[in-house]
Coordinates of C-alpha atoms in Angstrom, one line a residue:
Chain Y
M1 CA -19.9 -24.6 -23.0
E2 CA -21.0 -23.8 -26.5
I3 CA -19.2 -21.3 -28.7
G4 CA -21.5 -18.3 -28.0
G5 CA -20.8 -18.7 -24.3
I6 CA -17.1 -18.7 -24.8
I7 CA -17.2 -15.6 -27.0
A8 CA -19.4 -13.8 -24.4
Y9 CA -16.8 -14.8 -21.8
L10 CA -13.9 -13.6 -23.8
V11 CA -15.7 -10.3 -24.4
S12 CA -16.2 -9.7 -20.6
L13 CA -12.5 -10.6 -20.2
A14 CA -11.5 -8.1 -22.8
I15 CA -13.6 -5.3 -21.3
M16 CA -12.0 -5.7 -17.9
A17 CA -8.5 -6.0 -19.4
G18 CA -9.2 -2.8 -21.5
I19 CA -10.3 -0.9 -18.3
F20 CA -7.1 -2.0 -16.6
A21 CA -5.1 -1.0 -19.6
V22 CA -6.5 2.6 -19.2
F23 CA -5.1 2.5 -15.6
A24 CA -1.8 1.1 -16.8
L25 CA -1.5 3.9 -19.3
G26 CA -2.2 6.5 -16.6
L27 CA 0.4 4.9 -14.4
N28 CA 2.9 4.7 -17.3
I29 CA 2.9 8.5 -17.5
Q30 CA 3.6 8.9 -13.8
C31 CA 5.9 5.9 -13.2
G32 CA 7.2 4.9 -16.7
Y33 CA 8.0 8.3 -18.0
T34 CA 8.5 10.5 -15.0
G35 CA 9.6 8.0 -12.3
L36 CA 6.9 9.0 -9.9
V37 CA 5.7 6.2 -7.5
N38 CA 2.0 6.3 -7.2
F39 CA 0.9 3.5 -4.8
G40 CA -2.5 5.0 -4.4
I41 CA -4.1 4.1 -7.8
A42 CA -7.0 2.5 -5.8
G43 CA -7.8 6.0 -4.5
F44 CA -8.2 7.5 -8.0
F45 CA -10.0 4.3 -9.1
C46 CA -12.4 4.8 -6.3
V47 CA -13.0 8.6 -6.8
G48 CA -13.3 8.2 -10.6
A49 CA -15.9 5.5 -10.1
Y50 CA -18.0 7.4 -7.5
V51 CA -17.8 10.8 -9.2
S52 CA -19.0 9.4 -12.5
A53 CA -21.7 7.3 -10.8
M54 CA -23.1 10.3 -9.0
I55 CA -22.9 12.6 -12.1
T56 CA -24.8 10.1 -14.2
T57 CA -27.5 9.0 -11.7
P58 CA -30.5 11.1 -10.6
M59 CA -30.8 12.0 -7.0
P60 CA -32.8 9.3 -5.3
T61 CA -36.4 10.2 -4.6
G62 CA -39.3 9.0 -2.5
L63 CA -39.0 5.8 -0.6
Y64 CA -35.7 5.0 -2.4
A65 CA -34.1 8.1 -0.8
Q66 CA -34.5 6.6 2.6
Y67 CA -32.2 3.7 1.6
V68 CA -29.8 5.4 -0.7
K69 CA -28.0 8.6 0.2
Q70 CA -25.6 10.4 -2.0
L71 CA -24.1 13.8 -2.0
F72 CA -25.4 14.8 -5.5
G73 CA -27.0 13.2 -8.5
F74 CA -27.0 15.1 -11.7
N75 CA -28.5 12.6 -14.2
L76 CA -26.1 13.7 -16.9
P77 CA -24.7 11.7 -19.8
F78 CA -21.9 9.2 -19.6
V79 CA -19.3 11.4 -21.3
I80 CA -19.8 14.1 -18.7
G81 CA -19.4 11.4 -16.1
L82 CA -16.0 10.5 -17.6
L83 CA -14.9 14.1 -17.7
G84 CA -16.1 14.8 -14.2
A85 CA -14.2 11.8 -12.9
A86 CA -11.0 13.0 -14.6
L87 CA -11.4 16.5 -13.3
V88 CA -11.9 15.5 -9.6
C89 CA -9.0 13.0 -9.8
G90 CA -6.8 15.8 -11.2
I91 CA -7.7 18.0 -8.2
I92 CA -6.9 15.3 -5.8
A93 CA -3.6 14.6 -7.5
Y94 CA -2.7 18.3 -7.2
L95 CA -3.5 18.2 -3.5
I96 CA -1.4 15.1 -2.9
G97 CA 1.4 16.3 -5.1
Y98 CA 1.7 19.8 -3.5
P99 CA 3.2 18.6 -0.2
T100 CA 5.2 15.7 -1.6
L101 CA 6.7 16.4 -5.0
R102 CA 9.4 18.8 -3.8
L103 CA 10.7 16.1 -1.4
R104 CA 12.5 12.8 -2.0
E105 CA 10.7 10.4 -4.2
D106 CA 9.5 7.8 -1.6
Y107 CA 7.4 10.5 0.1
L108 CA 5.0 10.5 -2.8
A109 CA 4.8 6.7 -2.5
I110 CA 3.9 6.8 1.2
A111 CA 1.5 9.7 0.8
T112 CA -0.4 8.0 -2.0
I113 CA -0.8 4.9 0.1
G114 CA -2.3 7.2 2.7
I115 CA -4.7 9.1 0.3
A116 CA -6.0 5.8 -1.1
E117 CA -6.6 4.4 2.3
T118 CA -8.2 7.6 3.6
L119 CA -10.5 7.9 0.6
R120 CA -11.7 4.3 1.0
L121 CA -12.4 4.9 4.7
V122 CA -14.3 8.1 3.9
F123 CA -16.5 6.4 1.3
N124 CA -17.0 3.5 3.7
N125 CA -18.0 5.5 6.7
E126 CA -19.8 8.6 5.5
H127 CA -23.2 7.5 4.5
W128 CA -24.3 10.9 3.3
L129 CA -21.5 11.0 0.7
A130 CA -22.2 7.9 -1.4
N131 CA -24.3 5.4 0.7
G132 CA -21.4 4.1 2.8
P133 CA -20.4 0.4 2.6
R134 CA -23.5 -0.5 0.6
G135 CA -22.3 1.7 -2.2
L136 CA -24.3 2.8 -5.3
M137 CA -26.2 0.5 -7.6
G138 CA -28.1 0.7 -10.9
L139 CA -25.6 3.0 -12.7
P140 CA -26.7 3.8 -16.2
Q141 CA -25.0 2.2 -19.2
P142 CA -24.4 4.3 -22.3
L143 CA -26.2 3.2 -25.5
H144 CA -27.9 0.4 -23.7
W145 CA -31.1 0.9 -25.8
L146 CA -29.2 -0.2 -29.0
V147 CA -29.2 -4.0 -28.2
E148 CA -30.8 -6.5 -25.9
P149 CA -29.3 -6.5 -22.4
R150 CA -27.6 -9.9 -22.9
H151 CA -25.7 -8.5 -25.8
Y152 CA -24.8 -5.2 -24.2
N153 CA -21.2 -6.3 -23.5
Y154 CA -20.3 -6.0 -27.2
I155 CA -21.3 -2.3 -27.1
Y156 CA -19.4 -1.7 -24.0
L157 CA -16.3 -3.4 -25.4
V158 CA -16.4 -0.9 -28.3
I159 CA -16.8 2.0 -25.8
V160 CA -13.9 0.8 -23.7
S161 CA -11.8 0.3 -26.8
V162 CA -12.5 3.7 -28.2
V163 CA -11.6 5.4 -24.9
M164 CA -8.5 3.3 -24.6
V165 CA -7.3 4.1 -28.1
V166 CA -8.0 7.8 -27.7
I167 CA -6.0 7.9 -24.5
Y168 CA -3.2 5.8 -26.0
I169 CA -2.9 8.1 -29.0
A170 CA -3.0 11.2 -26.8
I171 CA -0.2 9.9 -24.6
E172 CA 1.9 8.8 -27.6
R173 CA 1.6 12.3 -29.0
V174 CA 2.5 14.2 -25.8
I175 CA 5.3 11.9 -24.8
R176 CA 7.0 12.5 -28.1
S177 CA 6.7 16.2 -27.7
P178 CA 9.3 18.3 -26.0
W179 CA 7.1 18.1 -22.9
G180 CA 7.5 14.4 -22.9
R181 CA 11.2 14.5 -23.3
V182 CA 11.5 16.7 -20.2
L183 CA 9.6 14.1 -18.2
R184 CA 12.1 11.4 -19.3
A185 CA 15.0 13.7 -18.5
I186 CA 13.6 14.2 -15.0
R187 CA 13.2 10.5 -14.5
E188 CA 16.8 9.8 -15.6
D189 CA 18.5 12.7 -13.7
E190 CA 16.6 15.4 -11.8
Y191 CA 19.5 17.6 -11.2
S192 CA 20.7 17.9 -14.7
S193 CA 17.2 18.7 -15.9
A194 CA 17.0 21.4 -13.2
M195 CA 20.3 22.8 -14.4
S196 CA 18.9 23.0 -17.9
G197 CA 16.3 25.4 -16.5
K198 CA 13.4 23.0 -16.2
D199 CA 10.9 23.6 -13.3
I200 CA 11.1 20.0 -11.9
F201 CA 8.2 20.5 -9.5
S202 CA 5.9 21.8 -12.1
F203 CA 6.6 19.1 -14.6
K204 CA 6.2 16.4 -12.0
M205 CA 3.0 17.9 -10.9
Q206 CA 1.7 18.0 -14.5
S207 CA 2.6 14.4 -15.0
L208 CA 1.0 13.3 -11.7
I209 CA -2.2 15.2 -12.6
F210 CA -2.4 13.9 -16.2
G211 CA -1.9 10.3 -15.1
S212 CA -4.4 10.6 -12.3
M213 CA -7.0 12.0 -14.6
I214 CA -6.7 9.0 -16.8
M215 CA -7.0 6.8 -13.8
G216 CA -10.2 8.7 -13.0
V217 CA -11.5 7.8 -16.5
G218 CA -10.6 4.2 -15.8
G219 CA -12.6 4.2 -12.6
A220 CA -15.6 5.6 -14.4
L221 CA -15.4 3.0 -17.1
Y222 CA -15.3 0.3 -14.4
A223 CA -18.3 1.8 -12.6
H224 CA -20.6 1.8 -15.6
Y225 CA -19.5 -1.7 -16.6
T226 CA -20.3 -3.3 -13.2
K227 CA -23.3 -1.0 -12.7
A228 CA -22.7 -1.3 -8.9
I229 CA -19.8 0.0 -6.8
S230 CA -18.9 -0.3 -3.2
P231 CA -15.8 0.8 -1.2
D232 CA -14.6 -2.8 -0.7
V233 CA -13.5 -3.1 -4.4
F234 CA -10.9 -0.3 -4.1
T235 CA -8.4 -2.1 -1.8
P236 CA -4.7 -1.7 -2.3
L237 CA -4.4 -5.2 -3.7
Y238 CA -7.1 -5.1 -6.3
G239 CA -7.1 -1.4 -7.0
T240 CA -3.4 -0.7 -7.0
F241 CA -1.2 -3.7 -7.0
I242 CA -2.5 -5.5 -10.0
I243 CA -2.1 -2.4 -12.2
W244 CA 1.5 -2.1 -11.1
V245 CA 2.2 -5.7 -12.0
M246 CA 0.5 -5.1 -15.4
L247 CA 2.8 -2.1 -16.2
M248 CA 5.9 -3.9 -15.0
A249 CA 5.1 -7.0 -16.9
G250 CA 4.3 -5.2 -20.1
G251 CA 7.2 -2.7 -20.0
S252 CA 7.4 0.5 -18.0
G253 CA 7.9 3.4 -20.3
N254 CA 6.2 1.8 -23.2
N255 CA 2.5 2.4 -23.9
K256 CA 2.1 -0.7 -26.0
G257 CA 3.7 -2.5 -23.2
A258 CA 1.2 -1.1 -20.7
V259 CA -1.7 -2.3 -22.8
V260 CA -0.2 -5.7 -23.5
G261 CA 0.7 -6.1 -19.9
A262 CA -2.8 -5.4 -18.8
F263 CA -4.2 -8.1 -21.1
V264 CA -1.6 -10.6 -20.3
V265 CA -1.8 -10.2 -16.5
W266 CA -5.6 -10.1 -16.5
F267 CA -5.5 -13.3 -18.5
I268 CA -3.1 -15.0 -16.1
W269 CA -5.2 -13.7 -13.2
T270 CA -8.4 -15.3 -14.7
L271 CA -6.5 -18.5 -15.5
A272 CA -5.4 -18.7 -11.9
K273 CA -9.0 -18.3 -10.9
F274 CA -9.9 -21.4 -13.0
L275 CA -7.0 -23.3 -11.5
T276 CA -7.8 -22.4 -7.9
D277 CA -11.3 -23.8 -8.5
F278 CA -9.7 -27.2 -8.4
L279 CA -8.4 -26.7 -4.9
P280 CA -9.8 -29.0 -2.2
Y281 CA -12.8 -27.5 -0.4
A282 CA -10.9 -26.5 2.7
L283 CA -8.6 -24.3 0.8
K284 CA -11.2 -22.7 -1.4
A285 CA -11.9 -19.8 0.9
R286 CA -8.2 -18.9 0.7
A287 CA -8.0 -19.2 -3.1
P288 CA -7.9 -15.4 -3.7
Y289 CA -4.8 -15.2 -1.5
I290 CA -3.1 -18.0 -3.4
R291 CA -3.9 -16.1 -6.6
F292 CA -2.4 -12.9 -5.3
L293 CA 0.6 -14.7 -4.1
I294 CA 1.2 -16.1 -7.6
I295 CA 0.9 -12.7 -9.1
M296 CA 3.3 -11.2 -6.6
I297 CA 5.9 -13.8 -7.0
L298 CA 5.6 -13.2 -10.8
L299 CA 6.2 -9.5 -10.1
E300 CA 9.3 -10.0 -8.0
V301 CA 10.7 -12.3 -10.7
I302 CA 10.1 -9.7 -13.3
L303 CA 11.7 -7.0 -11.2
I304 CA 14.9 -9.0 -10.7
Y305 CA 15.3 -10.7 -14.0
R306 CA 13.5 -8.6 -16.5
P307 CA 12.9 -5.1 -15.2
Q308 CA 12.2 -3.8 -18.7
G309 CA 9.2 -6.1 -19.0
L310 CA 7.9 -7.8 -22.1
M311 CA 8.5 -4.8 -24.4
G312 CA 11.0 -2.5 -22.8
E313 CA 11.2 1.1 -23.4
E314 CA 11.4 2.6 -26.9
K315 CA 14.6 4.5 -27.2
R316 CA 13.4 6.6 -30.1
V317 CA 12.1 9.7 -28.3
S318 CA 11.3 12.0 -31.2
K319 CA 10.0 11.5 -34.7
M320 CA 12.6 14.1 -35.8
M321 CA 15.4 11.8 -34.8
D322 CA 15.2 9.1 -37.4
Chain O
M1 CA -9.0 12.5 27.6
V2 CA -6.2 11.6 30.0
E3 CA -7.2 8.0 29.5
L4 CA -7.0 8.4 25.7
I5 CA -3.5 9.9 26.0
V6 CA -2.4 6.9 28.1
Y7 CA -3.8 4.5 25.5
G8 CA -2.1 6.6 22.9
I9 CA 1.2 6.0 24.7
V10 CA 0.6 2.3 24.6
L11 CA -0.3 2.3 20.9
G12 CA 2.6 4.7 20.4
A13 CA 5.1 2.4 22.0
I14 CA 4.0 -0.4 19.5
I15 CA 4.3 2.0 16.6
A16 CA 7.7 3.1 17.9
L17 CA 9.0 -0.4 17.8
G18 CA 8.1 -0.5 14.1
S19 CA 9.3 2.9 13.2
I20 CA 12.7 2.4 14.9
G21 CA 13.3 -0.5 12.6
L22 CA 12.0 1.4 9.7
T23 CA 14.3 4.4 10.4
L24 CA 17.3 2.1 10.9
V25 CA 16.8 0.5 7.5
Y26 CA 16.0 3.9 5.9
G27 CA 19.1 5.4 7.4
I28 CA 21.5 2.6 6.7
V29 CA 20.3 0.9 3.6
R30 CA 18.5 4.0 2.2
F31 CA 15.4 2.0 1.6
A32 CA 11.8 2.7 2.4
N33 CA 10.6 -0.7 3.5
F34 CA 6.9 -0.9 2.7
A35 CA 7.0 -4.5 4.0
H36 CA 7.7 -3.4 7.5
G37 CA 4.0 -3.4 8.6
D38 CA 3.5 -6.9 7.3
L39 CA 6.6 -8.1 9.1
M40 CA 4.7 -7.0 12.3
T41 CA 1.8 -9.2 11.2
A42 CA 4.2 -12.1 10.6
G43 CA 5.6 -11.7 14.1
A44 CA 2.2 -11.8 15.6
Y45 CA 1.1 -14.9 13.7
V46 CA 4.4 -16.8 14.3
A47 CA 3.8 -16.2 18.0
L48 CA 0.2 -17.4 17.6
F49 CA 1.5 -20.6 16.2
L50 CA 4.1 -21.0 19.0
V51 CA 1.6 -20.2 21.7
T52 CA -1.4 -22.2 20.6
G53 CA 0.2 -24.9 18.4
L54 CA 3.7 -25.8 19.4
S55 CA 3.5 -25.1 23.1
A56 CA 0.5 -27.3 23.5
W57 CA 2.3 -30.0 21.6
L58 CA 5.4 -29.7 23.8
G59 CA 3.2 -29.7 26.8
I60 CA 4.0 -26.3 28.2
P61 CA 1.3 -25.5 30.7
D62 CA -1.3 -22.9 29.7
T63 CA -1.2 -20.9 32.8
T64 CA -1.0 -17.1 33.2
F65 CA 1.3 -14.9 35.2
G66 CA -0.7 -13.3 38.0
S67 CA -3.2 -10.9 36.5
L68 CA -1.6 -10.9 33.0
S69 CA -3.4 -12.6 30.1
F70 CA -0.5 -14.8 29.2
G71 CA 2.1 -17.0 30.8
W72 CA 5.1 -19.2 30.0
R73 CA 3.9 -20.0 26.5
M74 CA 4.1 -16.4 25.5
A75 CA 7.2 -15.7 27.4
L76 CA 9.0 -18.4 25.4
A77 CA 7.2 -17.6 22.1
F78 CA 8.1 -13.9 22.2
P79 CA 11.9 -14.1 21.7
I80 CA 11.6 -17.0 19.3
A81 CA 9.1 -15.1 17.1
M82 CA 11.3 -12.1 17.2
L83 CA 14.2 -14.2 15.8
C84 CA 11.9 -15.7 13.2
V85 CA 10.9 -12.3 11.9
A86 CA 14.5 -11.2 11.9
G87 CA 15.2 -14.2 9.7
V88 CA 12.3 -13.3 7.4
S89 CA 13.5 -9.8 7.1
I90 CA 17.1 -10.8 6.3
L91 CA 15.8 -13.4 3.8
L92 CA 13.6 -10.8 2.0
D93 CA 16.7 -8.6 1.7
R94 CA 18.9 -11.4 0.4
I95 CA 16.4 -12.7 -2.1
L96 CA 14.5 -9.7 -3.3
Y97 CA 16.3 -6.4 -2.5
R98 CA 20.0 -7.2 -2.7
P99 CA 19.9 -8.2 -6.3
L100 CA 18.2 -4.9 -7.1
R101 CA 20.8 -2.9 -5.0
A102 CA 23.6 -4.7 -6.8
K103 CA 22.1 -3.7 -10.2
R104 CA 21.5 -0.1 -8.9
S105 CA 17.9 -0.4 -10.0
H106 CA 15.8 2.7 -10.2
P107 CA 14.1 3.7 -7.0
V108 CA 10.7 2.9 -8.6
I109 CA 11.7 -0.7 -8.9
M110 CA 13.0 -0.8 -5.3
A111 CA 9.8 0.6 -4.0
M112 CA 7.7 -1.8 -6.0
S113 CA 9.8 -4.7 -4.8
A114 CA 9.2 -3.7 -1.2
L115 CA 5.4 -3.4 -1.7
G116 CA 5.4 -6.8 -3.4
A117 CA 7.3 -8.2 -0.5
A118 CA 4.7 -6.7 1.9
F119 CA 1.9 -8.4 0.0
I120 CA 3.8 -11.7 -0.2
V121 CA 4.2 -11.8 3.5
R122 CA 0.6 -10.9 4.1
M123 CA -0.7 -13.5 1.6
I124 CA 1.3 -16.2 3.3
V125 CA -0.1 -15.3 6.6
L126 CA -3.7 -15.2 5.2
I127 CA -3.2 -18.6 3.4
L128 CA -1.9 -20.2 6.6
W129 CA -4.2 -18.6 9.1
G130 CA -7.2 -17.2 7.2
A131 CA -8.8 -13.8 7.5
D132 CA -10.6 -14.2 10.8
Y133 CA -9.7 -12.1 13.8
R134 CA -7.7 -14.1 16.3
F135 CA -6.7 -13.8 19.9
Y136 CA -3.7 -15.3 21.8
R137 CA -6.1 -16.3 24.5
P138 CA -9.8 -16.6 24.2
G139 CA -11.9 -15.3 27.1
V140 CA -12.8 -12.1 28.9
M141 CA -10.5 -9.2 29.3
R142 CA -8.6 -9.1 32.6
P143 CA -9.9 -6.6 35.1
A144 CA -8.3 -3.2 34.7
I145 CA -6.3 -1.4 37.3
L146 CA -7.7 2.0 38.2
L147 CA -5.1 4.7 38.2
P148 CA -5.6 8.3 39.3
L149 CA -7.6 10.7 37.1
G150 CA -9.9 7.9 36.2
V151 CA -7.5 6.1 34.0
K152 CA -8.2 2.4 33.5
I153 CA -5.3 0.4 32.3
R154 CA -4.9 -3.4 32.0
P155 CA -1.9 -5.1 33.5
D156 CA -1.0 -6.3 30.0
Q157 CA -0.6 -2.7 28.9
I158 CA 1.8 -1.9 31.8
L159 CA 4.0 -4.9 30.9
L160 CA 3.8 -3.9 27.3
L161 CA 5.3 -0.5 28.1
L162 CA 8.0 -2.1 30.2
V163 CA 8.9 -4.5 27.3
V164 CA 9.1 -1.7 24.8
F165 CA 11.2 0.4 27.3
S166 CA 13.7 -2.5 27.9
L167 CA 14.0 -3.2 24.1
V168 CA 14.8 0.5 23.5
I169 CA 17.4 0.4 26.3
L170 CA 18.9 -2.7 24.8
L171 CA 19.0 -1.1 21.4
Y172 CA 20.6 2.0 22.8
L173 CA 23.3 0.0 24.6
F174 CA 23.9 -2.0 21.4
L175 CA 24.2 1.0 19.2
Q176 CA 26.5 2.9 21.7
R177 CA 28.7 0.2 23.1
S178 CA 29.0 -2.8 20.7
K179 CA 31.3 -2.9 17.8
M180 CA 28.5 -3.7 15.4
G181 CA 26.4 -0.9 16.8
K182 CA 29.2 1.6 16.1
A183 CA 29.7 0.2 12.7
M184 CA 26.0 0.6 12.0
R185 CA 26.1 4.3 13.1
A186 CA 29.2 4.8 10.9
T187 CA 27.5 3.2 7.9
A188 CA 24.4 5.4 8.5
D189 CA 26.6 8.5 8.4
N190 CA 28.5 7.6 5.3
M191 CA 28.5 4.2 3.7
E192 CA 31.5 4.8 1.4
L193 CA 33.6 6.1 4.2
A194 CA 32.6 3.2 6.4
R195 CA 33.6 0.8 3.7
V196 CA 37.0 2.3 3.2
S197 CA 37.6 2.3 6.9
G198 CA 37.3 -1.5 6.8
I199 CA 33.8 -1.9 7.9
D200 CA 32.1 -4.9 6.3
T201 CA 29.0 -3.0 5.2
E202 CA 27.2 -6.1 3.9
R203 CA 27.3 -7.5 7.4
V204 CA 26.1 -4.2 8.8
I205 CA 23.2 -4.4 6.3
I206 CA 22.3 -7.9 7.5
W207 CA 22.3 -6.8 11.1
T208 CA 20.2 -3.8 10.3
W209 CA 17.5 -5.9 8.6
G210 CA 17.7 -8.4 11.5
I211 CA 17.3 -5.8 14.2
G212 CA 14.6 -4.0 12.3
G213 CA 12.7 -7.3 11.7
A214 CA 13.1 -8.4 15.3
L215 CA 11.7 -5.1 16.6
A216 CA 8.8 -5.3 14.1
G217 CA 8.0 -8.8 15.2
A218 CA 8.0 -7.7 18.8
G219 CA 5.7 -4.8 17.9
G220 CA 3.3 -7.1 16.1
I221 CA 3.1 -9.5 19.1
L222 CA 2.5 -6.7 21.5
Y223 CA -0.3 -5.3 19.2
G224 CA -1.8 -8.8 19.1
I225 CA -1.8 -9.0 22.9
D226 CA -3.2 -5.5 23.3
V227 CA -5.8 -5.6 20.6
Q228 CA -6.2 -8.7 18.3
L229 CA -4.6 -10.4 15.4
H230 CA -5.7 -9.8 11.8
G231 CA -4.1 -10.1 8.4
G232 CA -4.3 -6.4 7.8
M233 CA -3.0 -5.3 11.2
G234 CA 0.5 -4.4 10.1
F235 CA -0.6 -2.6 7.0
N236 CA -2.8 -0.4 9.1
L237 CA 0.2 0.5 11.2
L238 CA 2.4 1.3 8.2
L239 CA 1.2 4.8 7.7
P240 CA 1.6 5.8 11.4
M241 CA 5.1 4.2 11.3
F242 CA 6.2 6.1 8.3
A243 CA 4.7 9.3 9.7
A244 CA 6.6 8.7 13.0
T245 CA 9.8 8.0 11.0
I246 CA 9.5 11.3 9.1
L247 CA 8.5 13.2 12.2
G248 CA 11.5 12.0 14.0
G249 CA 13.9 12.7 11.2
I250 CA 14.8 9.8 8.9
G251 CA 17.6 7.7 10.3
N252 CA 17.1 9.1 13.8
V253 CA 16.3 6.2 16.2
Y254 CA 15.3 8.3 19.1
G255 CA 13.4 10.6 16.9
A256 CA 11.4 7.6 15.7
L257 CA 10.6 6.7 19.3
V258 CA 9.3 10.1 20.0
G259 CA 7.5 10.2 16.6
G260 CA 5.9 6.8 17.4
L261 CA 4.5 8.1 20.7
V262 CA 3.2 11.3 19.1
M263 CA 1.5 9.3 16.4
G264 CA 0.0 6.9 18.9
I265 CA -1.4 9.7 21.0
A266 CA -2.7 11.6 18.0
Q267 CA -4.5 8.5 16.7
Q268 CA -6.1 7.6 20.1
V269 CA -7.1 11.1 21.0
S270 CA -8.7 11.4 17.5
T271 CA -11.2 8.7 18.5
A272 CA -12.8 11.2 20.9
Y273 CA -14.0 13.1 17.8
L274 CA -13.9 10.6 14.9
L275 CA -14.8 7.0 14.3
P276 CA -11.9 4.7 15.4
T277 CA -11.8 3.3 11.9
Y278 CA -10.3 6.6 10.8
K279 CA -7.1 6.0 12.7
P280 CA -5.0 5.4 9.5
A281 CA -6.5 8.6 8.0
V282 CA -5.5 10.6 11.1
A283 CA -1.9 9.3 10.7
F284 CA -2.1 10.3 7.0
I285 CA -3.3 13.9 7.8
V286 CA -0.6 14.3 10.5
M287 CA 2.0 13.1 8.0
I288 CA 0.9 15.6 5.4
L289 CA 1.1 18.4 8.0
I290 CA 4.6 17.3 8.9
L291 CA 5.6 17.3 5.2
L292 CA 4.2 20.8 4.7
I293 CA 5.6 22.3 7.9
R294 CA 8.8 20.5 8.6
P295 CA 9.7 17.8 6.1
Q296 CA 13.1 17.1 7.7
G297 CA 11.4 16.1 11.0
I298 CA 11.5 17.6 14.5
F299 CA 15.0 16.5 15.2
G300 CA 15.9 17.7 11.7
G301 CA 18.6 15.3 10.6
G302 CA 18.5 17.4 7.5
R303 CA 20.3 14.7 5.5
S304 CA 18.3 13.5 2.6

C-alpha cells in the first residue's frame, strides 16, 4: 500500500474513533460522573442516526417512494439533523428515566437493555417508519461540494473533531460547576446528597438526558458518515458494549480518558480485524465472535485489575480549589 | 386464545426456571446477573453436544420415547448439561465477580462485569457452534395431541411442564428441608446475621450460583426442545426473566415462578395482535408497567 492509501485509512479510522469518542463522552456523564448504568446506548445510537437521517433527507417521491418509506423527510441542513437527534434522544431518556430513576440502580440497567431492544425491533419491523430492515440510504454529507468525493473523509474528520471538541469543552465546564459536583456526590453517596437537600431524582434525570442527547449526536454523526443505516448495526454488542469498554479502558469519570479510550479500543478492534484475517478459512465466518471475545476478556481484566482505566478520575473537582 | 394461554404457560415455565435462579442470586448475592440468559444458551448447546456428538460416539441408540421427540440421549444429556452450566455459573462467580465483591466495587463495575460475562459465554457458544439455528433432532414435528377447547399441544410440551414442575418441587424441598437450603434462606434474609450465626456464607454463595446455573441450563435445554437453538436465544429471554423477577418481588422464589408464568402468557397472547418478533418488547412494556405501578412486585418483599 502506498503512503496515500495508508493516510486515507488512518483518516477513516480516526473518524470512527472520534464518533465513538462522542458516545463515550455521553456515557461518561451518566456512568462516570453520576453512576447511572445505561446498557441501552445502542437505542440512542439508533434513534439519533434515524432522526438525523430523516430530518436531512427529502421525502421520497415518484417511483422511489414505492421502495422507500419513511415517516417524514424534511430536507433540512446537517446541523438541524444533529440537534433533532439530540432532542428526540433526550425525550426518550426522560421516558425511560421516569419509571426507573427512583428505584434501585440496576432497574435502569435492565430497562435500558429493554428500550434499546424494543427500538431496534420497531425500526426493523415497521416499514412505514424508516423502511424496515432495508434501512435508509443516500444520506447527505455536509460540505461535500468542497472537495472531490474521494477526499471527502478529510472534511468529515474536521467536522467530527469540531463536534467532539465542542462536546468535550461543554462537559468539562458543566462538570466543574456546582451542578457537576452534585452529580459526583450522588454517585459516591446518594443518601448524604439527599440529606444536603439535593433532589436526587431530578439530578439523575438531567444527567441521563444530557448524556443521551450527546449519544443522539453521535448517532447522527455516524449516519452521515456511512450514508446508509439499517437496524442491524444497532445491536447490543456493536452499539453498546464497545462503548462501555472504551470508557472503562480510558478511565470512567475522566473526559480525556473517554476520548483516549475510544481511540485505543477502536485501534485494538481494527488490529484484531487484521489478525483474524489470517485465520484459516473454516474459522473466518466466526472471526467477529473471536474479536468480540478478545475485547470482552480485555474488559473483564480491566474491571478486576485496573478499574480506574488508563487515566483514572481527576480528583480536582473545582478550579477554585487549587 | 385458550391455545395461546396454554403455549404461554409452556413458555412461562421455561422463563420461570430462569427467573427463579435470577431471583435467588439477586436475593442472596445482591447481584443482577445479566449473564443469566446466556447461561441458558450455554445449557442448550452443551446438551446439543452431548446429544449429537458424545452420545453418538458412545453408541447410545438414537431412539425416541413413545411420541416424544427425544430418547435416552437427551435423558442422559439433560442432567449432565445442568451440572455443566452450574459449573460455568460458579466459575464465572469465582473468576469474575468474587474479586469485585471482595474489593467492594461500585455497582456500575459489577453490572458491567456481568454484561461482559454474558457476552463472553455467548461468543464462546457462537465460536464453537456458529450462528445457524439448530435443532436437537432434525425432522418433522411430532403430531399434536388435541385437548378440549381446540387446544393442540405436543407431547414434548406436556413433558416439559412436568419437568419444570418436578424441578420446582425439588427446589422447594431443598430450600425448606435441607441444611444448605435453610442456610440459603437465612443468608437471603440477612447475610451479616447469617455469618455471625456460623453459616459459611461463601459456601452458600457457591451453592446459589450452582443452583441458579443448573436451573438456567435446564430452561435453555427445554427451550431448545420446544423451539430451537440459537446464539441469541438466552438474551431474548433475559428481559422477560428480569420482568418476572421484579413482578414476583426480588428474592422471592415462588413469586418468580408466578412472574415467569405471567410473562410467558403475556408474550404468547401478544402474538395474537403483534408480530411474534415483538415478544421481547412486550416483556419490556410489562416490566415498565410493573415499575410504574408496583415496583416492589406483587408479593411485595419490600426489601430493597
